[in-house]
Coordinates of N, CA, C and O in Angstrom, one line a residue:
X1 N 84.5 -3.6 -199.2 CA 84.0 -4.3 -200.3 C 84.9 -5.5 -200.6 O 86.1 -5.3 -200.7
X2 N 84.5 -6.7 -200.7 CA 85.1 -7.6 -201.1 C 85.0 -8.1 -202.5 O 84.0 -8.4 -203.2
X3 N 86.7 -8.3 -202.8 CA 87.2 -8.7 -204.0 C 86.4 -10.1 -205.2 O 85.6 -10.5 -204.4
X4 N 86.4 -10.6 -205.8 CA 86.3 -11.7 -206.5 C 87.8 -12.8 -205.5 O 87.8 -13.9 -204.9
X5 N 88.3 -12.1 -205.8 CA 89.9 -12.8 -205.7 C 89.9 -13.4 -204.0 O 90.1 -14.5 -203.6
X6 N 89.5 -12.3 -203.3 CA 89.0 -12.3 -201.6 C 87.9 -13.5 -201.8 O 88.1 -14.6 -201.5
X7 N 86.9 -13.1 -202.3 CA 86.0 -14.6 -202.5 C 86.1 -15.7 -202.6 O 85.4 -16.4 -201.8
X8 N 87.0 -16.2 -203.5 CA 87.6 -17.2 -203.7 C 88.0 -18.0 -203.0 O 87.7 -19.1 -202.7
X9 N 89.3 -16.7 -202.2 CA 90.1 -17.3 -201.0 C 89.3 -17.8 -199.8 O 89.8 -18.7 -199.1
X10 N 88.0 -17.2 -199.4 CA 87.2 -17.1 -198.5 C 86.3 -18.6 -198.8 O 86.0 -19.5 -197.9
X11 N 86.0 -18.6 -200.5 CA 85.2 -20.2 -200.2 C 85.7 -21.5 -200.0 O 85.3 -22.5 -199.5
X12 N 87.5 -21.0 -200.8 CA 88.4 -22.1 -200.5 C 88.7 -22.6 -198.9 O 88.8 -23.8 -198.6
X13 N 88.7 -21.3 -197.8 CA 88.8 -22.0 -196.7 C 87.6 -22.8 -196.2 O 87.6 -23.9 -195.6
X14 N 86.3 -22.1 -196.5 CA 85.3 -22.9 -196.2 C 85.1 -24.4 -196.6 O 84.7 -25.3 -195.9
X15 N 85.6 -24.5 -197.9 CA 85.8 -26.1 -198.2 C 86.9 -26.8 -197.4 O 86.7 -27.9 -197.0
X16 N 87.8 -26.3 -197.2 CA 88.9 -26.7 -196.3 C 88.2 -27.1 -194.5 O 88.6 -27.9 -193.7
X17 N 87.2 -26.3 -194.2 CA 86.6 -26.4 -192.8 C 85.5 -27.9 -193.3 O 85.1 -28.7 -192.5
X18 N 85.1 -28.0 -194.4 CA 83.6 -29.0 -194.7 C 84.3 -30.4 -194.9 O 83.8 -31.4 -194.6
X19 N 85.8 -30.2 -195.7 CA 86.9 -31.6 -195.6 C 87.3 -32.1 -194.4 O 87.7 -33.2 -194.3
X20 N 87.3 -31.4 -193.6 CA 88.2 -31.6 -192.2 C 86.1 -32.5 -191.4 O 86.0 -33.0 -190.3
X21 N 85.0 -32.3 -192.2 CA 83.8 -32.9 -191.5 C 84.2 -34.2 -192.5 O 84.0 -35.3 -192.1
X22 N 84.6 -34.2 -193.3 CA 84.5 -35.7 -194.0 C 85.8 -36.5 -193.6 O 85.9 -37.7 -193.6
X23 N 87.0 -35.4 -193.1 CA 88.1 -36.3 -192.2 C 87.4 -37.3 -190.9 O 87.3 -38.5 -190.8
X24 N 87.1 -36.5 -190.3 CA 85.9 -37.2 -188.9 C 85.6 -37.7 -189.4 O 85.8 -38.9 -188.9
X25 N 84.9 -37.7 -190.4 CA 83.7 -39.4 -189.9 C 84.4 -40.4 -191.1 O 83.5 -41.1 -191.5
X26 N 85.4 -40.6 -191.5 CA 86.5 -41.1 -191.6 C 87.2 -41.8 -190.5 O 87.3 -43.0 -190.3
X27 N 87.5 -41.0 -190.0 CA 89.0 -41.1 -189.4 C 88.8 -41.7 -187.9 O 89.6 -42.5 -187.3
X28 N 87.5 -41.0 -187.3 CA 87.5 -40.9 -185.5 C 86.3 -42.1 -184.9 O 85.4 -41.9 -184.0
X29 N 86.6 -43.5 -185.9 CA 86.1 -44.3 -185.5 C 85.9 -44.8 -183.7 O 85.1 -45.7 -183.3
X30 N 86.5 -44.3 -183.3 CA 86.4 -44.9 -181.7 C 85.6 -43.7 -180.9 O 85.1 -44.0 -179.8
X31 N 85.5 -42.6 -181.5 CA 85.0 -41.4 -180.4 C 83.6 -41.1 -181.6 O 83.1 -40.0 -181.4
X32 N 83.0 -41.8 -182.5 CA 81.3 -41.9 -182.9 C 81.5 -43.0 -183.5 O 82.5 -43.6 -184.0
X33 N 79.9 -43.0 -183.3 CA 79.6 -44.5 -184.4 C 79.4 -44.5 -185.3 O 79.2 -43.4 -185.8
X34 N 79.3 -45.8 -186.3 CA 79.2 -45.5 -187.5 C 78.1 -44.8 -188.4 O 78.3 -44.0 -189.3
X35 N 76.7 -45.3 -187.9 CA 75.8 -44.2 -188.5 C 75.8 -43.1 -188.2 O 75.2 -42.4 -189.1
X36 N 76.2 -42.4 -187.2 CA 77.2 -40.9 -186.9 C 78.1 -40.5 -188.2 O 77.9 -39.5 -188.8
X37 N 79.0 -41.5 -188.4 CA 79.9 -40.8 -188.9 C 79.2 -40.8 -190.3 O 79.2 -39.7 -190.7
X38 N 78.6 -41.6 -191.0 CA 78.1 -41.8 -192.2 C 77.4 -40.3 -192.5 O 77.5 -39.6 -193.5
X39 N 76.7 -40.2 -191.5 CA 75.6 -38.4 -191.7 C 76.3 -37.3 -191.5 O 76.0 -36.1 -191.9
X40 N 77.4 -37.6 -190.8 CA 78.4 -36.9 -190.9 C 79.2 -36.4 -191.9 O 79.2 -35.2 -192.2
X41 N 80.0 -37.3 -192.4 CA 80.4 -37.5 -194.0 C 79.4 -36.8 -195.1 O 79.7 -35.9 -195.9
X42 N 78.2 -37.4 -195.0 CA 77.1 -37.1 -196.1 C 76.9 -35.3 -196.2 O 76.8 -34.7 -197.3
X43 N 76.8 -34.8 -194.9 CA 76.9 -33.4 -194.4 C 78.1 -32.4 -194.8 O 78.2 -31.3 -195.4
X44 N 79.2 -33.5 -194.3 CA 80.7 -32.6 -195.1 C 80.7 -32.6 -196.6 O 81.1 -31.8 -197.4
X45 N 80.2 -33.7 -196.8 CA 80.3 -33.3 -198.4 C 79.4 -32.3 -199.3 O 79.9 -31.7 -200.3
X46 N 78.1 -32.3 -198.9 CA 76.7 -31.4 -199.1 C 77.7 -30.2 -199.4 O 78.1 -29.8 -200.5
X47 N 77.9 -29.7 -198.2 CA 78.9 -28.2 -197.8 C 79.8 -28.4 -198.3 O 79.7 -27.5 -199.1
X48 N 81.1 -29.2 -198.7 CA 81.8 -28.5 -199.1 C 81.4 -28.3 -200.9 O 82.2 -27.7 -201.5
X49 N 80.4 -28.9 -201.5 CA 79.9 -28.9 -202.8 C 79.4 -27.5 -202.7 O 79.7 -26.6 -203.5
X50 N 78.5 -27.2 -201.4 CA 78.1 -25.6 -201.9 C 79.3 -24.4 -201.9 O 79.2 -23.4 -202.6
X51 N 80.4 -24.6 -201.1 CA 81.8 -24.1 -200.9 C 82.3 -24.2 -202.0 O 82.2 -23.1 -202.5
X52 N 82.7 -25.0 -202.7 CA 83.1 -25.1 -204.1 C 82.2 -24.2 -205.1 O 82.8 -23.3 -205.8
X53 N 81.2 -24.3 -205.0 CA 80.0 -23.8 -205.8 C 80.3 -22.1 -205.5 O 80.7 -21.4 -206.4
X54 N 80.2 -21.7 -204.7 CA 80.4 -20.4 -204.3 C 81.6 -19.8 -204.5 O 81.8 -18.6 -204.5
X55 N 82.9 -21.0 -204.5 CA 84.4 -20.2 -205.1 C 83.9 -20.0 -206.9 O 84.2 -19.0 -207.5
X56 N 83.0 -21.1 -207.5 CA 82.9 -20.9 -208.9 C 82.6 -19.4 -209.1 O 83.3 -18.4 -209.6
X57 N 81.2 -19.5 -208.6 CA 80.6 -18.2 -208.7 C 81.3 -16.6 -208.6 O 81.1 -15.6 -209.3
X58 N 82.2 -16.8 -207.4 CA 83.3 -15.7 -207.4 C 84.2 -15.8 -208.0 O 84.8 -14.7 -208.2
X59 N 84.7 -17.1 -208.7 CA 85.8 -16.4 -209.9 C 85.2 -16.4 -211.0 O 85.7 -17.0 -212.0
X60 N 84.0 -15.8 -211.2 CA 83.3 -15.3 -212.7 C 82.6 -13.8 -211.7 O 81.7 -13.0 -212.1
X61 N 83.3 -13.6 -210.5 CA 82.6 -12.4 -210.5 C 81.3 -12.5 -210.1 O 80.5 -11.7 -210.7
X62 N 80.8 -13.1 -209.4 CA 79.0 -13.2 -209.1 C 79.2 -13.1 -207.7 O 79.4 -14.1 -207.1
X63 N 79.1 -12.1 -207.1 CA 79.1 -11.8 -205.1 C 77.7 -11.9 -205.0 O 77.4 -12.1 -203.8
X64 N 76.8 -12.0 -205.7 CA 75.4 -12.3 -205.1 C 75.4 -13.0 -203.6 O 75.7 -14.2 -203.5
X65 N 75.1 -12.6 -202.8 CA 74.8 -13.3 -201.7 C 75.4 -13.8 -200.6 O 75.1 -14.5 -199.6
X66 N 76.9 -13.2 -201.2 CA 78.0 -14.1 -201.1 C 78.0 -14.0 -199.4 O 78.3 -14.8 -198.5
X67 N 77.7 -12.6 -199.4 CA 78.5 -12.5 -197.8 C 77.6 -13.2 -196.7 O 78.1 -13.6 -195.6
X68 N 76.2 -13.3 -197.0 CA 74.9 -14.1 -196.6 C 75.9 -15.7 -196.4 O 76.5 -16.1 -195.4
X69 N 75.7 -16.4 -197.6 CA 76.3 -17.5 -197.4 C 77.5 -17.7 -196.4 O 77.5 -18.8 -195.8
X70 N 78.9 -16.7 -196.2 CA 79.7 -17.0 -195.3 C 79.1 -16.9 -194.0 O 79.3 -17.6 -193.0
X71 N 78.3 -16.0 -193.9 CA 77.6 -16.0 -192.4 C 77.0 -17.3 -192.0 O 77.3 -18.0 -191.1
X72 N 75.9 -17.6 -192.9 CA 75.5 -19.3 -193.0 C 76.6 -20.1 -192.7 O 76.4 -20.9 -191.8
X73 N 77.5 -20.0 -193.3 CA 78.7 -20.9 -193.1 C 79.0 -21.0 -191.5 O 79.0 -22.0 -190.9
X74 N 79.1 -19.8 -191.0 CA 79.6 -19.5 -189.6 C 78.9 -20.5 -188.8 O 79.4 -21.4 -188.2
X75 N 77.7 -20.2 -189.0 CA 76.5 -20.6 -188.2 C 76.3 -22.0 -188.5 O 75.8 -22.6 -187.6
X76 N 76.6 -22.5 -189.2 CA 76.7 -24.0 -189.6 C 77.8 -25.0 -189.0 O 77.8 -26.2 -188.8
X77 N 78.7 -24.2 -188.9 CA 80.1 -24.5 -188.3 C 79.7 -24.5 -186.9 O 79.9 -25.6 -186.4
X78 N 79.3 -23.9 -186.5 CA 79.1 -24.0 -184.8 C 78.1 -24.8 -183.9 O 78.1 -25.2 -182.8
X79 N 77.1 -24.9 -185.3 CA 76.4 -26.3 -184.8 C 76.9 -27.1 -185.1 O 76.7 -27.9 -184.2
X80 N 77.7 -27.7 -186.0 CA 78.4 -28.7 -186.2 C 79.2 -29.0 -185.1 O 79.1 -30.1 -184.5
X81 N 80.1 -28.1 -184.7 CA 80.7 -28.2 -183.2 C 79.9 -28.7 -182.1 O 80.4 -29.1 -181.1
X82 N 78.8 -28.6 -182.3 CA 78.1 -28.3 -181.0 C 77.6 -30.3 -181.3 O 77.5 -31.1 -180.3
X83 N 77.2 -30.6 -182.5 CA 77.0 -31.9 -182.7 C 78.0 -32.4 -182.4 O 78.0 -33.0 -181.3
X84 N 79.3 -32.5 -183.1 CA 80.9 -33.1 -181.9 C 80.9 -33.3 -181.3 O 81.5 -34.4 -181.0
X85 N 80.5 -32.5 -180.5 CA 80.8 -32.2 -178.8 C 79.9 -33.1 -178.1 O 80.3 -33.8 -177.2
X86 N 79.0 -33.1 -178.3 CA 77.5 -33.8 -177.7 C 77.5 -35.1 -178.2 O 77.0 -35.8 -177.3
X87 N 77.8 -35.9 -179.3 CA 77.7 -37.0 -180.1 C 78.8 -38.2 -179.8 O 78.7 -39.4 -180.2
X88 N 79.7 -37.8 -179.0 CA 80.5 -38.5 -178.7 C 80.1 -39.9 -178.5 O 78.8 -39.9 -178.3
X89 N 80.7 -41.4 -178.4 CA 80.6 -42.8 -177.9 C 80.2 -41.9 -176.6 O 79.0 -41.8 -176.4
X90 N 80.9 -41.3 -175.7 CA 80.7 -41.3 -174.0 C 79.0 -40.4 -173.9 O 78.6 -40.2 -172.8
X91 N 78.3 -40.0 -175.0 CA 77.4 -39.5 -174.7 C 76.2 -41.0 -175.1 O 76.3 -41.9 -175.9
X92 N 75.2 -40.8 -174.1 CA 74.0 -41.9 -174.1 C 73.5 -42.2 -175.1 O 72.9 -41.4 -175.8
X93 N 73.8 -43.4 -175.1 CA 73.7 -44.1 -176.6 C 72.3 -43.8 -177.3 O 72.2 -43.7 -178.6
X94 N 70.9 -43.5 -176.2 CA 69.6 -42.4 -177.3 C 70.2 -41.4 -178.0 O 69.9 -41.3 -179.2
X95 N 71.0 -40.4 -177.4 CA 71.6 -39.1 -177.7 C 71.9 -39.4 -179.4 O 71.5 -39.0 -180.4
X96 N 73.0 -40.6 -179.0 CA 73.7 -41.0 -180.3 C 73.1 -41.3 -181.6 O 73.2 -40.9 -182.7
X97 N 72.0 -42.4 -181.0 CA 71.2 -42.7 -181.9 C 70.4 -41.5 -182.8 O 70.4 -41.4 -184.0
X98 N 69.8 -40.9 -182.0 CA 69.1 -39.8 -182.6 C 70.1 -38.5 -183.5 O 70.3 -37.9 -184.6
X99 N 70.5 -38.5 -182.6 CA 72.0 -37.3 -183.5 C 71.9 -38.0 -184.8 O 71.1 -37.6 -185.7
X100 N 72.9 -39.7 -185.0 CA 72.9 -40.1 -186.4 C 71.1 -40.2 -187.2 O 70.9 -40.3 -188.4
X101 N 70.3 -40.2 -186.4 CA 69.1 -40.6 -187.0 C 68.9 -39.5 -187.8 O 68.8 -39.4 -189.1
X102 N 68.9 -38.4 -186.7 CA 68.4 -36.7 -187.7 C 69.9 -36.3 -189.1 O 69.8 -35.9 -190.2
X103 N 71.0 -36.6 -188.2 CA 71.9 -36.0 -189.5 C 71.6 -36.9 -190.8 O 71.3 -36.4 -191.9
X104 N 71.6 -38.5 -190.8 CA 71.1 -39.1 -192.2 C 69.8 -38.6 -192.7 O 69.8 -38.3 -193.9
X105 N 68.6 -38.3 -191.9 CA 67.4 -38.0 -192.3 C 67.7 -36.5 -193.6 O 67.6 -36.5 -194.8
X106 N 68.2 -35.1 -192.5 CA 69.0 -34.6 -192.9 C 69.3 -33.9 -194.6 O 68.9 -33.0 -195.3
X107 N 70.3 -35.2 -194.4 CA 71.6 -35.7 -195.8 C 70.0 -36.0 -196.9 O 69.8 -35.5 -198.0
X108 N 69.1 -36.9 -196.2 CA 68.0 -37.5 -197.4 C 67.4 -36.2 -197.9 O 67.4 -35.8 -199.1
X109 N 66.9 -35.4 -196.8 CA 66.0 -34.2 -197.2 C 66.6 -33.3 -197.8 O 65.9 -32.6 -198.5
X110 N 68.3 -32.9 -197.9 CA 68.9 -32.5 -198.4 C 69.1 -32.9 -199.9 O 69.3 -32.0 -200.7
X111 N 69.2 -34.4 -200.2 CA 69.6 -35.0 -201.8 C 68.1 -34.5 -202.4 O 67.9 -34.3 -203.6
X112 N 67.5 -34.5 -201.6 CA 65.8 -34.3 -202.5 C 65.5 -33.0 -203.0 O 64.8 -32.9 -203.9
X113 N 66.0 -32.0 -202.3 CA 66.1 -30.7 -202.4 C 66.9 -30.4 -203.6 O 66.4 -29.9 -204.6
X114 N 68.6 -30.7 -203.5 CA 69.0 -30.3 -204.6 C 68.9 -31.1 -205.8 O 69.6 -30.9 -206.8
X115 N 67.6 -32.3 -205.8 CA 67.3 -32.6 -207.0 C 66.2 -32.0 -207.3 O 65.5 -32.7 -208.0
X116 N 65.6 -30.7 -207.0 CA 64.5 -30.1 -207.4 C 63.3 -30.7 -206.6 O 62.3 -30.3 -207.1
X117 N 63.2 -31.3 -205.9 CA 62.1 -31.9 -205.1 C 61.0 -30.8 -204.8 O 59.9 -30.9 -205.2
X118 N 61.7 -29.4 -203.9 CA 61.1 -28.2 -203.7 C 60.9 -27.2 -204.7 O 60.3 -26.2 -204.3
X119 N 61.4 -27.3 -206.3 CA 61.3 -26.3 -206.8 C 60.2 -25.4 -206.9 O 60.2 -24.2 -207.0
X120 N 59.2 -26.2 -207.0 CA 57.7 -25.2 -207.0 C 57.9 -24.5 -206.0 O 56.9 -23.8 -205.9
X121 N 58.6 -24.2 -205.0 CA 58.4 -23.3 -204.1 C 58.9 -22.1 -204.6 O 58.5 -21.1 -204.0
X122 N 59.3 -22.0 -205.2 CA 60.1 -21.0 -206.3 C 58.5 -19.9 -206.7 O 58.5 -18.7 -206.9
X123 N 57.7 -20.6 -206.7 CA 56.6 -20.1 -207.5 C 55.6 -19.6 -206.5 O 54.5 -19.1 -206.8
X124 N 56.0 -19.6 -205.1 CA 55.2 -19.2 -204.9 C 55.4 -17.8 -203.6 O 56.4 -17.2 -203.4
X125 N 54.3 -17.6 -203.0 CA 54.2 -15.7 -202.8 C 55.7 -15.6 -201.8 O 56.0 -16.4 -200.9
X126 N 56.3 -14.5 -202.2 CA 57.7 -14.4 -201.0 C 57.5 -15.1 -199.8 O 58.3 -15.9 -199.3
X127 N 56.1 -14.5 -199.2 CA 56.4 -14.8 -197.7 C 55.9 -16.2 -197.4 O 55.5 -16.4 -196.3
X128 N 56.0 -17.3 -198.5 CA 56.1 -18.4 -198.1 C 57.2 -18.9 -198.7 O 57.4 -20.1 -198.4
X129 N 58.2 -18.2 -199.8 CA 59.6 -18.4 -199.7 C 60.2 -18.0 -198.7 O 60.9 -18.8 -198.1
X130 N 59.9 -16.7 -198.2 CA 60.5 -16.8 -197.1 C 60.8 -17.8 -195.9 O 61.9 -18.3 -195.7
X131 N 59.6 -18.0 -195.2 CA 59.1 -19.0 -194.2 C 59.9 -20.0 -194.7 O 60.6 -20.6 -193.8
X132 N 60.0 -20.4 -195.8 CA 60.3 -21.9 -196.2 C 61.9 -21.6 -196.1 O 62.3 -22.6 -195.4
X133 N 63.2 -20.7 -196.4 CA 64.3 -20.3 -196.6 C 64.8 -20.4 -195.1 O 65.8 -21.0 -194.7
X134 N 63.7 -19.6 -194.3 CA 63.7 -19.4 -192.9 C 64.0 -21.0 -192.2 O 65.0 -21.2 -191.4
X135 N 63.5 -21.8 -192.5 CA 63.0 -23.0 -192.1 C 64.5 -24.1 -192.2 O 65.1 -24.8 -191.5
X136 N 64.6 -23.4 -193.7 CA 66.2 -24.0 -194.2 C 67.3 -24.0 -193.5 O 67.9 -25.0 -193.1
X137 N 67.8 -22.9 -193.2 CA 68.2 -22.3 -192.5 C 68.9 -22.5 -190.9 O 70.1 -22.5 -190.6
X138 N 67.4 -22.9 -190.2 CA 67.3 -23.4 -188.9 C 67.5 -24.9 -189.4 O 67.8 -25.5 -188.3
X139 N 67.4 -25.8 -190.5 CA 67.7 -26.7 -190.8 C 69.2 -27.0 -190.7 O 69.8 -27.9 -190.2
X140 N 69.5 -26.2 -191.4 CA 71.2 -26.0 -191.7 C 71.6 -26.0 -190.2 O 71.8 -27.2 -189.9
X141 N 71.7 -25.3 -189.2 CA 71.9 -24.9 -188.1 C 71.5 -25.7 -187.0 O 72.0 -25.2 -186.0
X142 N 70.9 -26.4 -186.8 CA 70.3 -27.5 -185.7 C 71.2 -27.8 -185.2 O 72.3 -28.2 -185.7
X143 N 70.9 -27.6 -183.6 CA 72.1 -28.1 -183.1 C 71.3 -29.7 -181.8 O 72.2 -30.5 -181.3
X144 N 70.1 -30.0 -181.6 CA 69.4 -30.7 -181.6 C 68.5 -31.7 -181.7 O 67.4 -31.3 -182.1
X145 N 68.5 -32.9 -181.6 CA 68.0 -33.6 -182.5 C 66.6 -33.7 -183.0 O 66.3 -33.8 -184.2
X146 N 65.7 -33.6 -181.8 CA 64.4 -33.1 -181.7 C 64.3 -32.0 -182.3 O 63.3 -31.8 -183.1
X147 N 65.0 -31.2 -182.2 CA 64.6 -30.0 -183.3 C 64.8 -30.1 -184.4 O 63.9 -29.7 -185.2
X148 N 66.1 -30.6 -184.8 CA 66.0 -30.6 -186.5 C 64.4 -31.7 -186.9 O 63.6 -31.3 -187.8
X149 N 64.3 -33.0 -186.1 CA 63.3 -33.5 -186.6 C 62.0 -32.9 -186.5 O 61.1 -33.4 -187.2
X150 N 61.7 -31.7 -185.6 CA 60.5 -30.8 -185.8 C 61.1 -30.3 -187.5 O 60.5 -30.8 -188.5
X151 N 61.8 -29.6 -187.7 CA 62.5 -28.6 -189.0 C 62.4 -29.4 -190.2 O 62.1 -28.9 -191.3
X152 N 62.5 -30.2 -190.0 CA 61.7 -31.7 -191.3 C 60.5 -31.8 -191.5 O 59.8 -31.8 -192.5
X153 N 60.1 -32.1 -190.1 CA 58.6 -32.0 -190.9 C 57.6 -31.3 -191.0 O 56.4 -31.6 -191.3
X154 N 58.5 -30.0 -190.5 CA 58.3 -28.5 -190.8 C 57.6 -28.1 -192.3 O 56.5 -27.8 -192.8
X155 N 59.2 -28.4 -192.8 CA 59.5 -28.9 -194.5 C 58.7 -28.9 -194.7 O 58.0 -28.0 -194.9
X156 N 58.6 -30.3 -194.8 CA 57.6 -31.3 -195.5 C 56.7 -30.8 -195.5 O 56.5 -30.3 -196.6
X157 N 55.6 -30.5 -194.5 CA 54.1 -30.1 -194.4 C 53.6 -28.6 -195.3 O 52.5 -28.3 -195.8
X158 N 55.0 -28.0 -195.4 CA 54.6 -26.9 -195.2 C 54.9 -27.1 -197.1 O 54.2 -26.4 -197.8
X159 N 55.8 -27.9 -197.7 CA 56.4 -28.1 -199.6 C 54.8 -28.6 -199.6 O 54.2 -28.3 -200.7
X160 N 54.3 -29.1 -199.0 CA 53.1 -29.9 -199.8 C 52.0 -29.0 -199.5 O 51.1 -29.4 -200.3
X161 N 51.6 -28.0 -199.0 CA 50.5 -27.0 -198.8 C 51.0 -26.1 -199.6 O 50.1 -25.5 -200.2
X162 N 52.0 -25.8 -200.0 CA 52.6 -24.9 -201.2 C 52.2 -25.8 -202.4 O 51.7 -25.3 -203.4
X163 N 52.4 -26.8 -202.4 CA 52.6 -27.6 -203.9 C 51.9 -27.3 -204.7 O 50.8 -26.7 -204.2
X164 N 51.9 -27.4 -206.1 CA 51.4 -27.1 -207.2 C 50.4 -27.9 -207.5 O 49.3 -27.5 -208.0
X165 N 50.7 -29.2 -207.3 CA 49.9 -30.6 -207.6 C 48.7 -31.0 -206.7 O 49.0 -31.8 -205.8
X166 N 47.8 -30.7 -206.7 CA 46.8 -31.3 -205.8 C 46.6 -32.6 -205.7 O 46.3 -33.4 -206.6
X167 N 46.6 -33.0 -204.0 CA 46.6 -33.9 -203.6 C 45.4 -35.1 -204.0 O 44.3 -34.7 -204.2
X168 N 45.8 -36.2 -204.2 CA 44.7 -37.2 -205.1 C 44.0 -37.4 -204.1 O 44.4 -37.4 -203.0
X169 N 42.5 -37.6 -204.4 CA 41.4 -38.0 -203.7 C 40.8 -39.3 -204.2 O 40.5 -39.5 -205.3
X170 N 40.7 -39.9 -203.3 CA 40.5 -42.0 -203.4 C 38.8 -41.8 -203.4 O 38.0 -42.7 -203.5

């Protein structure tokens, strides 16, 4: 069973792993490029806001989910590695291109989200919360470029057949 106190310590390293993605794209100007590092940056900061977010929550005592989100964490981390590794200046400059294309895309679909963009989805039947969480998920985790941009417009298609608002007709 894990502590509050253990939690804490647990989200604090996680922010410490999502600082060291905003050192990168910072710092390692010669080994990516700049709209690399920019989606890069935009990404370490996302995470380490939810890392922070999740130390709050544990020092008031809220484990909801908690151990869910460190596993996500894990899994997030390793695609991220796996984007490093692959994104390099020495990898072909489409590679590059696209890597930075999907991580800013990304970062955008992500600012829209946590401004409530998706919240109707809230409203509607589990198993299209689910699907939709599901979707997140493999979003968070993309280790691909092509795939995350399937996982967008995955999204997308799928917030607007949920939506509440029907679609205007001309």
């Amino acid at each position: 069973m894990i502590t509050p106190e253990m939690a804490v310590r647990e989200a604090a390293y996680w922010s410490g792993c999502w600082d060291a993605l905003h050192w990168a794209s910072t710092t390692l100007h010669p080994l990516y490029g700049g709209p690399f590092r920019a989606g890069l940056g935009g990404w370490g900061d996302r995470l380490h806001i939810q890392a922070a977010q999740l130390g709050e929550r544990a020092q008031r005592g809220d484990l909801t989910a908690f151990q869910q989100q460190i596993e996500q964490f894990k899994r997030i981390q390793f695609a991220n590695s796996e984007w490093l590794s692959n994104s390099t200046s020495n990898a072909p400059l489409e590679v590059q291109n696209a890597s930075a294309e999907f991580l800013l895309n990304r970062n955008q679909f992500f600012k829209r989200y946590d401004a409530g963009a998706f919240d109707h989805l809230a409203q509607a039947p589990q198993a299209d919360r689910d699907r939709f969480n599901n979707l997140i998920d493999a979003l968070e985790t993309c280790t691909h470029p092509k795939a995350g941009v399937q996982y967008l417009s995955q999204l997308e298609t799928f917030a607007r057949k949920i939506s509440p608002t029907p679609s205007r007709r001309f």
